[in-house]
Amino acid sequence: MIIAIDGTLASGKGTIARRLSRWFGLAYMDTGQLYRATGVAALKAGADLSDAKSLAAVATSLDLNDFEAAELRTAEAGQAASKVAAIPAVRAALLEVQRAFAEQPGGAILDGRDIGTVVCPNADVKLWVDASVEVRAKRRWDELRAKGESLTLDNMLAQLRERDTRDKSRSDAPMIAAADAVLIDTTDLSIDAAVDKARAAVEAVIARKS
Ligand code: DC
């Protein structure tokens, strides 16, 4: 079984994906890590974040073991990820590794922006997770402040709006809900309630198939 979970930044999709992966015993890939690592590696190498050729080379030779988890979670890494993710050659370089992961025996859960539309259009279950931009900004702001990053909530809100716009408007694999995705709005939901909804959607598909 392949479960594709897409949605906006700080919508809760990563938490839902991790909890479903434990519940259903499926391997999990956070595909945003690939874009974050590409962005961070490019920044470290002093590469121009709009130079498609050198960024594609960075993406092709990526090894996630070369990165600390914390360095991939910073606001700067997120911004760089969103920029490199708009480059078709980078997306092409990262596509095969995602598809190979999805097609492993036993199934998998992947979360990202284009899993249900591009990476795994035939996924058994597709979820689209979203929440209001204000609620998402507050969540991410709390998370980053707890890690010692100093930025204002207004600044966080502006960054999120900028990233949403960039992710939605890029020409290659824009962030969009698949037509057959189940929508989960987490604006007013606790994590547990959001996970329950997601699990119910997966169980409905399992019941239909059996
Ligand atoms: O989910 P995240 O915040 O870790 O993702 C970082 C950036 O990577 C995000 O702004 C868009 C991009 N991304 C993407 O374009 N496609 C994916 N499947 C995953 C992430």
PDB file of C-alpha atoms and ligand atoms in Angstrom:
ATOM      1  CA  MET A   1       0.000   0.000   0.000  1.00  0.00           C
ATOM      2  CA  ILE A   2       1.233   3.481  -0.866  1.00  0.00           C
ATOM      3  CA  ILE A   3      -0.069   6.477   1.098  1.00  0.00           C
ATOM      4  CA  ALA A   4       0.606   9.925  -0.379  1.00  0.00           C
ATOM      5  CA  ILE A   5       0.311  12.850   2.018  1.00  0.00           C
ATOM      6  CA  ASP A   6       0.617  16.347   0.617  1.00  0.00           C
ATOM      7  CA  GLY A   7      -0.114  19.732   2.047  1.00  0.00           C
ATOM      8  CA  THR A   8       1.122  23.089   3.155  1.00  0.00           C
ATOM      9  CA  LEU A   9       3.999  23.909   5.474  1.00  0.00           C
ATOM     10  CA  ALA A  10       3.243  23.313   9.174  1.00  0.00           C
ATOM     11  CA  SER A  11      -0.170  21.882   8.356  1.00  0.00           C
ATOM     12  CA  GLY A  12       0.630  18.803  10.446  1.00  0.00           C
ATOM     13  CA  LYS A  13       1.232  16.487   7.500  1.00  0.00           C
ATOM     14  CA  GLY A  14       4.596  15.262   8.814  1.00  0.00           C
ATOM     15  CA  THR A  15       3.150  14.338  12.196  1.00  0.00           C
ATOM     16  CA  ILE A  16       0.225  12.586  10.558  1.00  0.00           C
ATOM     17  CA  ALA A  17       2.589  10.709   8.226  1.00  0.00           C
ATOM     18  CA  ARG A  18       4.847   9.552  11.082  1.00  0.00           C
ATOM     19  CA  ARG A  19       1.906   8.394  13.191  1.00  0.00           C
ATOM     20  CA  LEU A  20       0.285   6.528  10.276  1.00  0.00           C
ATOM     21  CA  SER A  21       3.594   4.894   9.425  1.00  0.00           C
ATOM     22  CA  ARG A  22       3.815   3.480  12.955  1.00  0.00           C
ATOM     23  CA  TRP A  23       0.155   2.483  13.035  1.00  0.00           C
ATOM     24  CA  PHE A  24       0.155   0.680   9.681  1.00  0.00           C
ATOM     25  CA  GLY A  25       3.779  -0.502   9.867  1.00  0.00           C
ATOM     26  CA  LEU A  26       4.811   1.263   6.651  1.00  0.00           C
ATOM     27  CA  ALA A  27       8.176   2.790   5.779  1.00  0.00           C
ATOM     28  CA  TYR A  28       8.122   6.592   5.798  1.00  0.00           C
ATOM     29  CA  MET A  29       9.897   9.234   3.724  1.00  0.00           C
ATOM     30  CA  ASP A  30       9.726  12.972   4.434  1.00  0.00           C
ATOM     31  CA  THR A  31      10.436  14.179   0.895  1.00  0.00           C
ATOM     32  CA  GLY A  32      10.873  17.784   2.060  1.00  0.00           C
ATOM     33  CA  GLN A  33      14.189  16.597   3.551  1.00  0.00           C
ATOM     34  CA  LEU A  34      15.506  15.970   0.046  1.00  0.00           C
ATOM     35  CA  TYR A  35      14.762  19.542  -1.018  1.00  0.00           C
ATOM     36  CA  ARG A  36      16.032  20.945   2.279  1.00  0.00           C
ATOM     37  CA  ALA A  37      19.276  18.974   1.966  1.00  0.00           C
ATOM     38  CA  THR A  38      19.710  20.147  -1.622  1.00  0.00           C
ATOM     39  CA  GLY A  39      19.200  23.748  -0.515  1.00  0.00           C
ATOM     40  CA  VAL A  40      21.568  23.447   2.455  1.00  0.00           C
ATOM     41  CA  ALA A  41      24.248  21.697   0.386  1.00  0.00           C
ATOM     42  CA  ALA A  42      23.978  24.422  -2.254  1.00  0.00           C
ATOM     43  CA  LEU A  43      24.277  27.166   0.375  1.00  0.00           C
ATOM     44  CA  LYS A  44      27.328  25.442   1.891  1.00  0.00           C
ATOM     45  CA  ALA A  45      28.944  25.162  -1.526  1.00  0.00           C
ATOM     46  CA  GLY A  46      28.201  28.828  -2.210  1.00  0.00           C
ATOM     47  CA  ALA A  47      26.144  27.846  -5.271  1.00  0.00           C
ATOM     48  CA  ASP A  48      23.725  30.275  -6.871  1.00  0.00           C
ATOM     49  CA  LEU A  49      20.213  29.118  -5.876  1.00  0.00           C
ATOM     50  CA  SER A  50      18.949  29.754  -9.395  1.00  0.00           C
ATOM     51  CA  ASP A  51      21.728  27.920 -11.248  1.00  0.00           C
ATOM     52  CA  ALA A  52      19.806  24.858 -12.490  1.00  0.00           C
ATOM     53  CA  LYS A  53      22.839  22.911 -13.675  1.00  0.00           C
ATOM     54  CA  SER A  54      24.883  23.027 -10.495  1.00  0.00           C
ATOM     55  CA  LEU A  55      21.787  22.507  -8.319  1.00  0.00           C
ATOM     56  CA  ALA A  56      20.809  19.413 -10.284  1.00  0.00           C
ATOM     57  CA  ALA A  57      24.349  18.093  -9.726  1.00  0.00           C
ATOM     58  CA  VAL A  58      23.971  18.752  -5.987  1.00  0.00           C
ATOM     59  CA  ALA A  59      20.602  16.916  -5.945  1.00  0.00           C
ATOM     60  CA  THR A  60      21.965  13.965  -7.904  1.00  0.00           C
ATOM     61  CA  SER A  61      24.857  13.365  -5.507  1.00  0.00           C
ATOM     62  CA  LEU A  62      22.832  13.923  -2.336  1.00  0.00           C
ATOM     63  CA  ASP A  63      23.495  11.741   0.723  1.00  0.00           C
ATOM     64  CA  LEU A  64      21.144  12.546   3.619  1.00  0.00           C
ATOM     65  CA  ASN A  65      23.672  11.058   6.060  1.00  0.00           C
ATOM     66  CA  ASP A  66      25.848  14.113   5.421  1.00  0.00           C
ATOM     67  CA  PHE A  67      23.365  16.388   7.221  1.00  0.00           C
ATOM     68  CA  GLU A  68      22.422  16.984  10.845  1.00  0.00           C
ATOM     69  CA  ALA A  69      18.648  16.828  11.358  1.00  0.00           C
ATOM     70  CA  ALA A  70      18.707  20.261  13.046  1.00  0.00           C
ATOM     71  CA  GLU A  71      20.434  22.051  10.159  1.00  0.00           C
ATOM     72  CA  LEU A  72      17.658  20.900   7.813  1.00  0.00           C
ATOM     73  CA  ARG A  73      14.891  22.268  10.043  1.00  0.00           C
ATOM     74  CA  THR A  74      15.963  25.933  10.135  1.00  0.00           C
ATOM     75  CA  ALA A  75      13.935  28.694   8.479  1.00  0.00           C
ATOM     76  CA  GLU A  76      16.903  29.364   6.183  1.00  0.00           C
ATOM     77  CA  ALA A  77      16.949  25.721   5.040  1.00  0.00           C
ATOM     78  CA  GLY A  78      13.212  25.888   4.370  1.00  0.00           C
ATOM     79  CA  GLN A  79      13.564  29.014   2.253  1.00  0.00           C
ATOM     80  CA  ALA A  80      16.452  27.518   0.284  1.00  0.00           C
ATOM     81  CA  ALA A  81      14.443  24.291  -0.185  1.00  0.00           C
ATOM     82  CA  SER A  82      11.480  26.161  -1.598  1.00  0.00           C
ATOM     83  CA  LYS A  83      13.771  27.987  -4.060  1.00  0.00           C
ATOM     84  CA  VAL A  84      15.599  24.914  -5.337  1.00  0.00           C
ATOM     85  CA  ALA A  85      12.287  22.999  -5.480  1.00  0.00           C
ATOM     86  CA  ALA A  86      11.113  25.377  -8.207  1.00  0.00           C
ATOM     87  CA  ILE A  87      13.868  24.163 -10.538  1.00  0.00           C
ATOM     88  CA  PRO A  88      12.671  21.324 -12.832  1.00  0.00           C
ATOM     89  CA  ALA A  89      16.141  19.725 -13.085  1.00  0.00           C
ATOM     90  CA  VAL A  90      16.288  19.440  -9.284  1.00  0.00           C
ATOM     91  CA  ARG A  91      12.826  17.853  -9.157  1.00  0.00           C
ATOM     92  CA  ALA A  92      13.793  15.413 -11.911  1.00  0.00           C
ATOM     93  CA  ALA A  93      16.969  14.445 -10.042  1.00  0.00           C
ATOM     94  CA  LEU A  94      14.976  13.691  -6.874  1.00  0.00           C
ATOM     95  CA  LEU A  95      12.068  11.896  -8.531  1.00  0.00           C
ATOM     96  CA  GLU A  96      13.567   8.424  -8.931  1.00  0.00           C
ATOM     97  CA  VAL A  97      14.721   8.098  -5.330  1.00  0.00           C
ATOM     98  CA  GLN A  98      11.198   8.956  -4.168  1.00  0.00           C
ATOM     99  CA  ARG A  99       9.538   6.518  -6.593  1.00  0.00           C
ATOM    100  CA  ALA A 100      11.949   3.731  -5.657  1.00  0.00           C
ATOM    101  CA  PHE A 101      11.161   4.312  -1.985  1.00  0.00           C
ATOM    102  CA  ALA A 102       7.402   4.274  -2.670  1.00  0.00           C
ATOM    103  CA  GLU A 103       7.586   1.026  -4.594  1.00  0.00           C
ATOM    104  CA  GLN A 104       9.470  -0.984  -1.971  1.00  0.00           C
ATOM    105  CA  PRO A 105       7.873  -4.279  -0.982  1.00  0.00           C
ATOM    106  CA  GLY A 106       5.502  -3.794   1.938  1.00  0.00           C
ATOM    107  CA  GLY A 107       4.468  -0.315   0.891  1.00  0.00           C
ATOM    108  CA  ALA A 108       5.323   3.177   2.070  1.00  0.00           C
ATOM    109  CA  ILE A 109       4.099   6.565   3.170  1.00  0.00           C
ATOM    110  CA  LEU A 110       5.582   9.670   1.599  1.00  0.00           C
ATOM    111  CA  ASP A 111       4.780  13.240   2.504  1.00  0.00           C
ATOM    112  CA  GLY A 112       5.500  16.332   0.462  1.00  0.00           C
ATOM    113  CA  ARG A 113       3.847  18.657  -2.028  1.00  0.00           C
ATOM    114  CA  ASP A 114       3.506  16.579  -5.201  1.00  0.00           C
ATOM    115  CA  ILE A 115       3.339  12.987  -3.999  1.00  0.00           C
ATOM    116  CA  GLY A 116      -0.277  12.358  -5.007  1.00  0.00           C
ATOM    117  CA  THR A 117       0.005  14.305  -8.241  1.00  0.00           C
ATOM    118  CA  VAL A 118       3.481  13.511  -9.642  1.00  0.00           C
ATOM    119  CA  VAL A 119       5.567  11.081  -7.580  1.00  0.00           C
ATOM    120  CA  CYS A 120       2.835   8.478  -6.895  1.00  0.00           C
ATOM    121  CA  PRO A 121      -0.240   9.360  -8.961  1.00  0.00           C
ATOM    122  CA  ASN A 122      -1.466   5.781  -8.436  1.00  0.00           C
ATOM    123  CA  ALA A 123      -1.150   5.854  -4.628  1.00  0.00           C
ATOM    124  CA  ASP A 124      -3.809   3.806  -2.829  1.00  0.00           C
ATOM    125  CA  VAL A 125      -4.625   6.661  -0.453  1.00  0.00           C
ATOM    126  CA  LYS A 126      -4.069  10.381  -0.991  1.00  0.00           C
ATOM    127  CA  LEU A 127      -4.448  12.954   1.745  1.00  0.00           C
ATOM    128  CA  TRP A 128      -4.255  16.731   1.454  1.00  0.00           C
ATOM    129  CA  VAL A 129      -3.525  18.425   4.782  1.00  0.00           C
ATOM    130  CA  ASP A 130      -3.963  22.165   5.222  1.00  0.00           C
ATOM    131  CA  ALA A 131      -4.717  24.822   7.859  1.00  0.00           C
ATOM    132  CA  SER A 132      -5.107  28.599   7.901  1.00  0.00           C
ATOM    133  CA  VAL A 133      -1.852  30.462   7.250  1.00  0.00           C
ATOM    134  CA  GLU A 134      -2.101  32.235  10.646  1.00  0.00           C
ATOM    135  CA  VAL A 135      -2.360  28.970  12.569  1.00  0.00           C
ATOM    136  CA  ARG A 136       0.488  27.424  10.557  1.00  0.00           C
ATOM    137  CA  ALA A 137       2.730  30.448  11.127  1.00  0.00           C
ATOM    138  CA  LYS A 138       2.128  30.282  14.873  1.00  0.00           C
ATOM    139  CA  ARG A 139       2.944  26.554  14.964  1.00  0.00           C
ATOM    140  CA  ARG A 140       6.185  26.940  13.040  1.00  0.00           C
ATOM    141  CA  TRP A 141       7.122  30.089  14.994  1.00  0.00           C
ATOM    142  CA  ASP A 142       6.710  28.226  18.295  1.00  0.00           C
ATOM    143  CA  GLU A 143       8.798  25.351  16.944  1.00  0.00           C
ATOM    144  CA  LEU A 144      11.635  27.561  15.712  1.00  0.00           C
ATOM    145  CA  ARG A 145      11.671  29.727  18.853  1.00  0.00           C
ATOM    146  CA  ALA A 146      11.918  26.596  20.999  1.00  0.00           C
ATOM    147  CA  LYS A 147      15.055  25.798  19.006  1.00  0.00           C
ATOM    148  CA  GLY A 148      16.498  29.230  19.709  1.00  0.00           C
ATOM    149  CA  GLU A 149      15.822  30.941  16.369  1.00  0.00           C
ATOM    150  CA  SER A 150      14.840  34.563  16.799  1.00  0.00           C
ATOM    151  CA  LEU A 151      12.250  35.934  14.410  1.00  0.00           C
ATOM    152  CA  THR A 152       8.960  37.730  14.876  1.00  0.00           C
ATOM    153  CA  LEU A 153       5.575  36.129  14.273  1.00  0.00           C
ATOM    154  CA  ASP A 154       4.930  38.727  11.537  1.00  0.00           C
ATOM    155  CA  ASN A 155       8.158  37.733   9.875  1.00  0.00           C
ATOM    156  CA  MET A 156       7.195  34.049  10.077  1.00  0.00           C
ATOM    157  CA  LEU A 157       3.797  34.823   8.567  1.00  0.00           C
ATOM    158  CA  ALA A 158       5.427  36.718   5.700  1.00  0.00           C
ATOM    159  CA  GLN A 159       7.879  33.857   5.073  1.00  0.00           C
ATOM    160  CA  LEU A 160       5.085  31.310   5.012  1.00  0.00           C
ATOM    161  CA  ARG A 161       3.013  33.373   2.582  1.00  0.00           C
ATOM    162  CA  GLU A 162       6.060  33.780   0.335  1.00  0.00           C
ATOM    163  CA  ARG A 163       6.760  30.034   0.406  1.00  0.00           C
ATOM    164  CA  ASP A 164       3.127  29.074  -0.181  1.00  0.00           C
ATOM    165  CA  THR A 165       3.029  31.371  -3.198  1.00  0.00           C
ATOM    166  CA  ARG A 166       6.309  30.034  -4.593  1.00  0.00           C
ATOM    167  CA  ASP A 167       5.326  26.392  -4.036  1.00  0.00           C
ATOM    168  CA  LYS A 168       1.881  26.902  -5.607  1.00  0.00           C
ATOM    169  CA  SER A 169       2.932  28.955  -8.582  1.00  0.00           C
ATOM    170  CA  ARG A 170       5.994  27.072  -9.870  1.00  0.00           C
ATOM    171  CA  SER A 171       5.435  25.613 -13.308  1.00  0.00           C
ATOM    172  CA  ASP A 172       6.805  22.133 -12.519  1.00  0.00           C
ATOM    173  CA  ALA A 173       4.802  20.013 -10.044  1.00  0.00           C
ATOM    174  CA  PRO A 174       3.128  22.914  -8.231  1.00  0.00           C
ATOM    175  CA  MET A 175       1.749  22.298  -4.752  1.00  0.00           C
ATOM    176  CA  ILE A 176      -1.863  21.311  -5.343  1.00  0.00           C
ATOM    177  CA  ALA A 177      -4.300  18.780  -3.935  1.00  0.00           C
ATOM    178  CA  ALA A 178      -4.786  15.724  -6.148  1.00  0.00           C
ATOM    179  CA  ALA A 179      -8.350  15.568  -7.466  1.00  0.00           C
ATOM    180  CA  ASP A 180      -8.903  12.308  -5.573  1.00  0.00           C
ATOM    181  CA  ALA A 181      -7.303  13.378  -2.272  1.00  0.00           C
ATOM    182  CA  VAL A 182      -9.168  13.326   1.041  1.00  0.00           C
ATOM    183  CA  LEU A 183      -8.953  16.833   2.525  1.00  0.00           C
ATOM    184  CA  ILE A 184      -8.030  17.300   6.193  1.00  0.00           C
ATOM    185  CA  ASP A 185      -8.167  20.842   7.579  1.00  0.00           C
ATOM    186  CA  THR A 186      -6.216  20.912  10.839  1.00  0.00           C
ATOM    187  CA  THR A 187      -6.895  24.583  11.700  1.00  0.00           C
ATOM    188  CA  ASP A 188      -9.139  23.672  14.619  1.00  0.00           C
ATOM    189  CA  LEU A 189      -8.035  20.080  15.162  1.00  0.00           C
ATOM    190  CA  SER A 190      -5.744  18.623  17.790  1.00  0.00           C
ATOM    191  CA  ILE A 191      -2.983  16.369  16.500  1.00  0.00           C
ATOM    192  CA  ASP A 192      -4.848  13.314  17.787  1.00  0.00           C
ATOM    193  CA  ALA A 193      -8.058  14.354  16.049  1.00  0.00           C
ATOM    194  CA  ALA A 194      -6.206  15.009  12.780  1.00  0.00           C
ATOM    195  CA  VAL A 195      -4.465  11.626  12.972  1.00  0.00           C
ATOM    196  CA  ASP A 196      -7.810   9.920  13.684  1.00  0.00           C
ATOM    197  CA  LYS A 197      -9.298  11.475  10.537  1.00  0.00           C
ATOM    198  CA  ALA A 198      -6.325  10.407   8.460  1.00  0.00           C
ATOM    199  CA  ARG A 199      -6.434   6.883   9.843  1.00  0.00           C
ATOM    200  CA  ALA A 200     -10.166   6.651   9.130  1.00  0.00           C
ATOM    201  CA  ALA A 201      -9.513   7.673   5.518  1.00  0.00           C
ATOM    202  CA  VAL A 202      -6.886   4.940   5.145  1.00  0.00           C
ATOM    203  CA  GLU A 203      -9.084   2.344   6.806  1.00  0.00           C
ATOM    204  CA  ALA A 204     -11.974   3.237   4.482  1.00  0.00           C
ATOM    205  CA  VAL A 205      -9.735   2.507   1.502  1.00  0.00           C
ATOM    206  CA  ILE A 206      -8.496  -0.760   3.014  1.00  0.00           C
ATOM    207  CA  ALA A 207     -12.117  -1.821   3.662  1.00  0.00           C
ATOM    208  CA  ARG A 208     -13.098  -0.941   0.079  1.00  0.00           C
ATOM    209  CA  LYS A 209     -10.242  -2.983  -1.347  1.00  0.00           C
ATOM    210  CA  SER A 210     -10.867  -6.093   0.741  1.00  0.00           C
TER     211      SER A 210
HETATM  212  O1   DC B   1       7.808  20.072   3.812  1.00  0.00           O
HETATM  213  P1   DC B   1       9.051  20.948   3.937  1.00  0.00           P
HETATM  214  O2   DC B   1       8.807  22.254   4.618  1.00  0.00           O
HETATM  215  O3   DC B   1      10.194  20.208   4.553  1.00  0.00           O
HETATM  216  O4   DC B   1       9.478  21.273   2.414  1.00  0.00           O
HETATM  217  C1   DC B   1      10.501  22.198   2.126  1.00  0.00           C
HETATM  218  C2   DC B   1      10.298  22.749   0.720  1.00  0.00           C
HETATM  219  O5   DC B   1      10.526  21.707  -0.220  1.00  0.00           O
HETATM  220  C3   DC B   1       8.914  23.282   0.430  1.00  0.00           C
HETATM  221  O6   DC B   1       8.885  24.697   0.461  1.00  0.00           O
HETATM  222  C4   DC B   1       8.577  22.813  -0.945  1.00  0.00           C
HETATM  223  C5   DC B   1       9.592  21.776  -1.264  1.00  0.00           C
HETATM  224  N1   DC B   1       9.013  20.442  -1.484  1.00  0.00           N
HETATM  225  C6   DC B   1       8.540  20.159  -2.739  1.00  0.00           C
HETATM  226  O7   DC B   1       8.562  21.024  -3.598  1.00  0.00           O
HETATM  227  N2   DC B   1       8.071  18.919  -3.033  1.00  0.00           N
HETATM  228  C7   DC B   1       8.029  17.968  -2.087  1.00  0.00           C
HETATM  229  N3   DC B   1       7.559  16.744  -2.411  1.00  0.00           N
HETATM  230  C8   DC B   1       8.485  18.249  -0.771  1.00  0.00           C
HETATM  231  C9   DC B   1       8.961  19.515  -0.496  1.00  0.00           C
END
